[in-house]
Coordinates of C-alpha atoms in Angstrom, one line a residue:
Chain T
X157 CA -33.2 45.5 -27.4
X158 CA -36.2 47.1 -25.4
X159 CA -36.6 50.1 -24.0
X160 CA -37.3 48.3 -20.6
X161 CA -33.8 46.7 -20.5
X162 CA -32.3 50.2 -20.7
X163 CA -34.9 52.2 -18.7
X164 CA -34.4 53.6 -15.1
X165 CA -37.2 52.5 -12.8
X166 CA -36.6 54.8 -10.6
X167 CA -38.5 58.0 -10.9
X168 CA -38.9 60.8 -8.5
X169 CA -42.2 62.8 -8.1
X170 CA -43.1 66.2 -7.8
X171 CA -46.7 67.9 -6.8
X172 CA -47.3 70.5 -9.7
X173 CA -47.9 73.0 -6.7
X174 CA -45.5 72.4 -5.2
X175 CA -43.1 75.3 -4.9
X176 CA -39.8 75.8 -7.1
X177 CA -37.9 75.8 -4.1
X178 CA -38.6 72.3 -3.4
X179 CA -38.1 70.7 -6.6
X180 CA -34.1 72.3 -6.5
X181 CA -34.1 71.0 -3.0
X182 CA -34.6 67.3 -4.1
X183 CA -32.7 67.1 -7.2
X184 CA -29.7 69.1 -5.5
X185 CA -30.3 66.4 -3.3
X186 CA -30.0 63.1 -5.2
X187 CA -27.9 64.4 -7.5
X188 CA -31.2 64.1 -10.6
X189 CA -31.8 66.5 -13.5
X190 CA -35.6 65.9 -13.7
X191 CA -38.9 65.2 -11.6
X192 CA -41.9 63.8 -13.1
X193 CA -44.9 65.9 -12.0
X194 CA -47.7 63.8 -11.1
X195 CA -51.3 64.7 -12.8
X196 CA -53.6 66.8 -10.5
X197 CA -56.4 64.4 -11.7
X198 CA -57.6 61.5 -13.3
X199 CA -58.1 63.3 -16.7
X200 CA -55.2 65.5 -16.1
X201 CA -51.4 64.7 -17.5
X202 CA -48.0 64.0 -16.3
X203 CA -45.9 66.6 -16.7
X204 CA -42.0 67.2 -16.2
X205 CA -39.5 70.1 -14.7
X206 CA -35.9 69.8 -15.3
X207 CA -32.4 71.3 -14.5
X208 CA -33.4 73.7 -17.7
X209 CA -36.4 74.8 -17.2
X210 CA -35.4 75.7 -13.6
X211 CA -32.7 77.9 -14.7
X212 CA -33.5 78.8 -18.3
X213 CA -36.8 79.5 -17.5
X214 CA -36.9 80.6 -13.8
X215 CA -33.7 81.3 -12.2
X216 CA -31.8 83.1 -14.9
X217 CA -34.9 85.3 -15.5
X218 CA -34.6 86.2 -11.5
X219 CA -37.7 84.3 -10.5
X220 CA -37.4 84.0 -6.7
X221 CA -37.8 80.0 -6.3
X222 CA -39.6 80.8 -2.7
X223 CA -42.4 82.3 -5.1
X224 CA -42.7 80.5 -8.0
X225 CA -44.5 76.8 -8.2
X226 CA -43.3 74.1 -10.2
X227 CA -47.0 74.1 -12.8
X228 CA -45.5 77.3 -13.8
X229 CA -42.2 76.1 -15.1
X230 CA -43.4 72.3 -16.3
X231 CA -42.9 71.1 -19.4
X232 CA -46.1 69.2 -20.3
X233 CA -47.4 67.0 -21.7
X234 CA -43.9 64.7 -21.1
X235 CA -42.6 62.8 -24.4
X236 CA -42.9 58.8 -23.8
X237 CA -43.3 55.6 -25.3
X238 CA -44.0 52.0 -24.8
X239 CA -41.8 49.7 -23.1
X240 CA -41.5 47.3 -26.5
X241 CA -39.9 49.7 -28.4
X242 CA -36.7 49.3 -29.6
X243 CA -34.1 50.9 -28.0
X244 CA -32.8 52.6 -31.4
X245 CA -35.8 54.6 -31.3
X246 CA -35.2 56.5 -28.8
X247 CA -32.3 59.2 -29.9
X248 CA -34.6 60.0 -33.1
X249 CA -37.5 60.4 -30.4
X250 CA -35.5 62.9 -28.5
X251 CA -34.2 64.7 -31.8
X252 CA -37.6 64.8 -33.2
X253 CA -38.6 66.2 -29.9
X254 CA -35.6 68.3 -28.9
X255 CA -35.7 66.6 -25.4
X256 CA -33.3 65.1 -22.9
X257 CA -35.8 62.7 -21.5
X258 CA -38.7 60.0 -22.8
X259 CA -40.5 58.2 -20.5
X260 CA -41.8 54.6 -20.8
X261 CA -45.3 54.5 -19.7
X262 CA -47.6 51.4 -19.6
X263 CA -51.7 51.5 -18.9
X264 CA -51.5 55.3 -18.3
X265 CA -48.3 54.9 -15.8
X266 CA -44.7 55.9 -16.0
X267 CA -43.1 52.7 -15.1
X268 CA -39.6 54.3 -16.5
X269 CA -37.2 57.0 -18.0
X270 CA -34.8 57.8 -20.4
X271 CA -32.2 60.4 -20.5
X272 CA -29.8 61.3 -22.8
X273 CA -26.4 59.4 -21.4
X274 CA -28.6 56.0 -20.7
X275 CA -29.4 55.9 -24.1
X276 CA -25.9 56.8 -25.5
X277 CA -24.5 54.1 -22.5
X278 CA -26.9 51.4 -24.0
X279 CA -26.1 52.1 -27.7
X280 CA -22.4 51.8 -27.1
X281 CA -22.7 48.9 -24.9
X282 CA -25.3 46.8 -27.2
X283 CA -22.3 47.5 -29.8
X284 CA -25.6 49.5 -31.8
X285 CA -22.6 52.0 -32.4
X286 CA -19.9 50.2 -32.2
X287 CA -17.6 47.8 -29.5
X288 CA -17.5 48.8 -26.1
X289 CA -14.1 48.9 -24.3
X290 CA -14.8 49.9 -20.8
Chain Z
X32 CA -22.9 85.8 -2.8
X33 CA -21.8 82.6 -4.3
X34 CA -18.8 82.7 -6.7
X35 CA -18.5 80.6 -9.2
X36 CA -15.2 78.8 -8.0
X37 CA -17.1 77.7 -4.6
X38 CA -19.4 75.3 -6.7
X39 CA -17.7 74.8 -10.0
X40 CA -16.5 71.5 -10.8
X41 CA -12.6 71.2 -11.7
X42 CA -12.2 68.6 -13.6
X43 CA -12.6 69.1 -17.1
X44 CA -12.0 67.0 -19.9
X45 CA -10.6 68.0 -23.1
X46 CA -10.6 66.3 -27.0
X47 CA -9.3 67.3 -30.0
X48 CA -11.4 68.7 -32.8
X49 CA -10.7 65.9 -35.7
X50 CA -11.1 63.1 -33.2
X51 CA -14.5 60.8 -34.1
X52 CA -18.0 61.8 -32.5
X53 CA -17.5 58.0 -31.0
X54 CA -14.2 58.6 -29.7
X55 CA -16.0 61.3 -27.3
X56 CA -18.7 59.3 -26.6
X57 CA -16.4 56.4 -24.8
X58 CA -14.2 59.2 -23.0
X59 CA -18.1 60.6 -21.6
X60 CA -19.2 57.1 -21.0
X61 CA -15.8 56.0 -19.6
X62 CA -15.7 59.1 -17.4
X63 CA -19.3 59.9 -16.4
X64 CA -19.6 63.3 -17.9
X65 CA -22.1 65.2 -19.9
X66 CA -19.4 67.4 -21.9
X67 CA -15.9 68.0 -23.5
X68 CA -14.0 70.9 -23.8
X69 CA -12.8 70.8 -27.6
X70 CA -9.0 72.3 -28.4
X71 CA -8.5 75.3 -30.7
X72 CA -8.4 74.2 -33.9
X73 CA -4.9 76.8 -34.8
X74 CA -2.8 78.3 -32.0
X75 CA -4.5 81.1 -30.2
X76 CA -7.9 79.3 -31.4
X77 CA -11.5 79.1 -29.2
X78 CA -12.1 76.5 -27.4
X79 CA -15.1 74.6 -27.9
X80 CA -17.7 72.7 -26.4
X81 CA -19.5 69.0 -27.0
X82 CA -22.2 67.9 -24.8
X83 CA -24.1 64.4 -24.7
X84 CA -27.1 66.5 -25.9
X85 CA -25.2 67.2 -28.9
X86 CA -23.9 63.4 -29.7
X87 CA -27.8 62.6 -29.1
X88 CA -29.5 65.0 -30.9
X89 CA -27.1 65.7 -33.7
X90 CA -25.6 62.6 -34.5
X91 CA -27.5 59.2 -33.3
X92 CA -30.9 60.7 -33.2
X93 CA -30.4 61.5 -37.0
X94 CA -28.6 58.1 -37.9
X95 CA -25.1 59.4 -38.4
X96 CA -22.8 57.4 -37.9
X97 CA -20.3 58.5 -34.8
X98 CA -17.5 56.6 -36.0
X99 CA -17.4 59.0 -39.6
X100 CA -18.2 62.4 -37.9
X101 CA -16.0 64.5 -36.7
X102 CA -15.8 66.0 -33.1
X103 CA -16.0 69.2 -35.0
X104 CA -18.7 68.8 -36.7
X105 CA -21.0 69.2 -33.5
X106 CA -19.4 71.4 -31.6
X107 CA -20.1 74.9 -30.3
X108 CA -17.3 77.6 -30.2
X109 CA -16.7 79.4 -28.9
X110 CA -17.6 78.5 -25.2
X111 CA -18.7 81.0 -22.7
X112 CA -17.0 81.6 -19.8
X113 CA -16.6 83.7 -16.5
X114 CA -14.0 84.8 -14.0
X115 CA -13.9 82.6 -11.0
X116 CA -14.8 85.2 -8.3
X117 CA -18.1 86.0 -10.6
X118 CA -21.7 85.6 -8.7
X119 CA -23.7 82.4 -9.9
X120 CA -26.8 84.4 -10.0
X121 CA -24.5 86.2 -13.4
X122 CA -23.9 82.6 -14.3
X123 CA -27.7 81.6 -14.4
X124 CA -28.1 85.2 -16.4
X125 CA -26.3 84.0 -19.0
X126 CA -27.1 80.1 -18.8
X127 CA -30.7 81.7 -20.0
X128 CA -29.5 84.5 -22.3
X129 CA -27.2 82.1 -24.5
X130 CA -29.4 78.9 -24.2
X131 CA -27.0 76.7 -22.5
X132 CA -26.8 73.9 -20.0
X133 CA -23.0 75.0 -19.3
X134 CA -20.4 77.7 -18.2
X135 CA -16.9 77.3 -18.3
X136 CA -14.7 79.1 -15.8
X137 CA -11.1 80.7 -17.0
X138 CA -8.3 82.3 -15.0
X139 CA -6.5 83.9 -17.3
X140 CA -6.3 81.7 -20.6
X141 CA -6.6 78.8 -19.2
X142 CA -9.8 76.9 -18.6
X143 CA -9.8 75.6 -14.5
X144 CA -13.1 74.0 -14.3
X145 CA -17.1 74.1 -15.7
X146 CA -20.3 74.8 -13.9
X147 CA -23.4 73.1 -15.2
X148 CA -27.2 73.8 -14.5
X149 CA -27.4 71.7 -11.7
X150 CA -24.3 73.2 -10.2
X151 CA -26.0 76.5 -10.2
X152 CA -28.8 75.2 -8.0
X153 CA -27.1 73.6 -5.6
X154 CA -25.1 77.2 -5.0
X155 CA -28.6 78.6 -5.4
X156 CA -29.5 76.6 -2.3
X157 CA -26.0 77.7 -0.7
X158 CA -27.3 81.3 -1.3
X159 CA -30.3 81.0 0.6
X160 CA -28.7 79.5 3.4
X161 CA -26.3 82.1 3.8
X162 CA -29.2 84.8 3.4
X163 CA -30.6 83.0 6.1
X164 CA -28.3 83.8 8.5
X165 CA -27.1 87.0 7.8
X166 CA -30.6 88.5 8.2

């Protein structure tokens, strides 16, 4: 099984100067424990700020969120792979990465993502770790 | 000031220590959570802590197989915790001190309910609100 099958299409962006503030504001929102942050350029990367790195980073430092933009607290460059890959993959990805996310990315664009309970949902229901009883 | 108990969530969900790694993945899947509080292991034990990050990153991402480890084996104990009249900005302190994506909220000796990272930014936004209009 791909990572495409299991993937969520839907992704929420972020500007990279945007300020902290806002990026709490929308994933407080709708309920989401990460925004991609889109490249400033053609050249430049995507990056990523999540739940953690607001408050491990930020918050439980006593950063004020009013002053504080969200390129300061990104992760970058984000961890990602294609969408062919098999969906086993993906835990070793995150463990060799210590990450709670991958993205799936085709022709330079994130077209997907991957967090940690998707993946363990799809293992458990594709019976890769055993028979599902909802 | 935003306590603890005005944003914490109350429903927590325990498992025993020598139950299987799978067994707490279906009760997360089954119930939509991202963590289990784990029983003492004696009488007057700790109580413990598994998360999805640890079934992920412990146990699948390194090819173990859930159904032969332990529940035990991957958690963390003791948990940390906080009165329910405590500030979240204490909360966030020690979310960032301890490294952790989760604080669990006692009254006395028993656990009544766990505040995650997200759950201290929404009361983060409550916060500012309320700043907002008393100045």
């Amino acid at each position: 099984m791909k990572v495409e099958e299991v993937m969520k299409k839907k992704v929420e962006f972020i500007e990279a100067d945007a300020q902290l503030i806002d990026a709490i504001e929308i994933m407080v929102d709708k309920g989401i424990r990460s925004l991609l942050v889109k490249p400033s350029s053609e050249k430049d990367d995507y990056g990523v700020i999540s739940t953690t790195d607001v408050v491990l980073r930020a918050l439980g430092l006593g950063l004020d969120p009013l002053k504080t933009k969200v390129k300061e607290i990104m992760t970058k460059p984000i961890i990602w792979l294609k969408k062919e890959v098999d969906i086993t993959e993906v835990a070793n990805l995150m463990r060799e990465h210590n990450v709670a996310r991958v993205f799936v990315k085709e022709d330079r664009q994130v077209i997907g993502v991957i967090a940690l309970l998707d993946i363990t949902v799809a293992l458990l229901r594709r019976k890769v770790i055993g028979p599902y009883v909802a | 000031m935003v306590k603890v108990e005005e944003i914490m969530n109350k429903k927590v969900e325990f498992i025993e220590p020598d139950a299987s790694v799978f067994d707490a993945i279906e009760r997360m899947v089954g119930k939509k959570i991202r963590s289990l509080g784990v029983k003492p292991k004696e009488e007057k034990g700790e109580y413990g802590v598994i998360s999805v990050r640890d079934v992920v990153l412990r146990v699948l991402g390194a090819d173990l197989d859930p159904k032969k480890v332990e529940v035990e084996k991957v958690t963390t104990r003791p948990i940390v915790s906080v009165d329910r009249d405590v500030d979240i900005n204490e909360v966030m302190h020690l979310m960032q001190k301890h490294r952790i994506a989760r604080v669990f909220v006692k009254e006395g000796e028993n656990i009544i309910g766990v505040c995650a990272l997200l759950d201290v930014m929404a009361g983060l936004l409550i916060q500012k609100v309320r700043e907002h209009y008393v100045t």
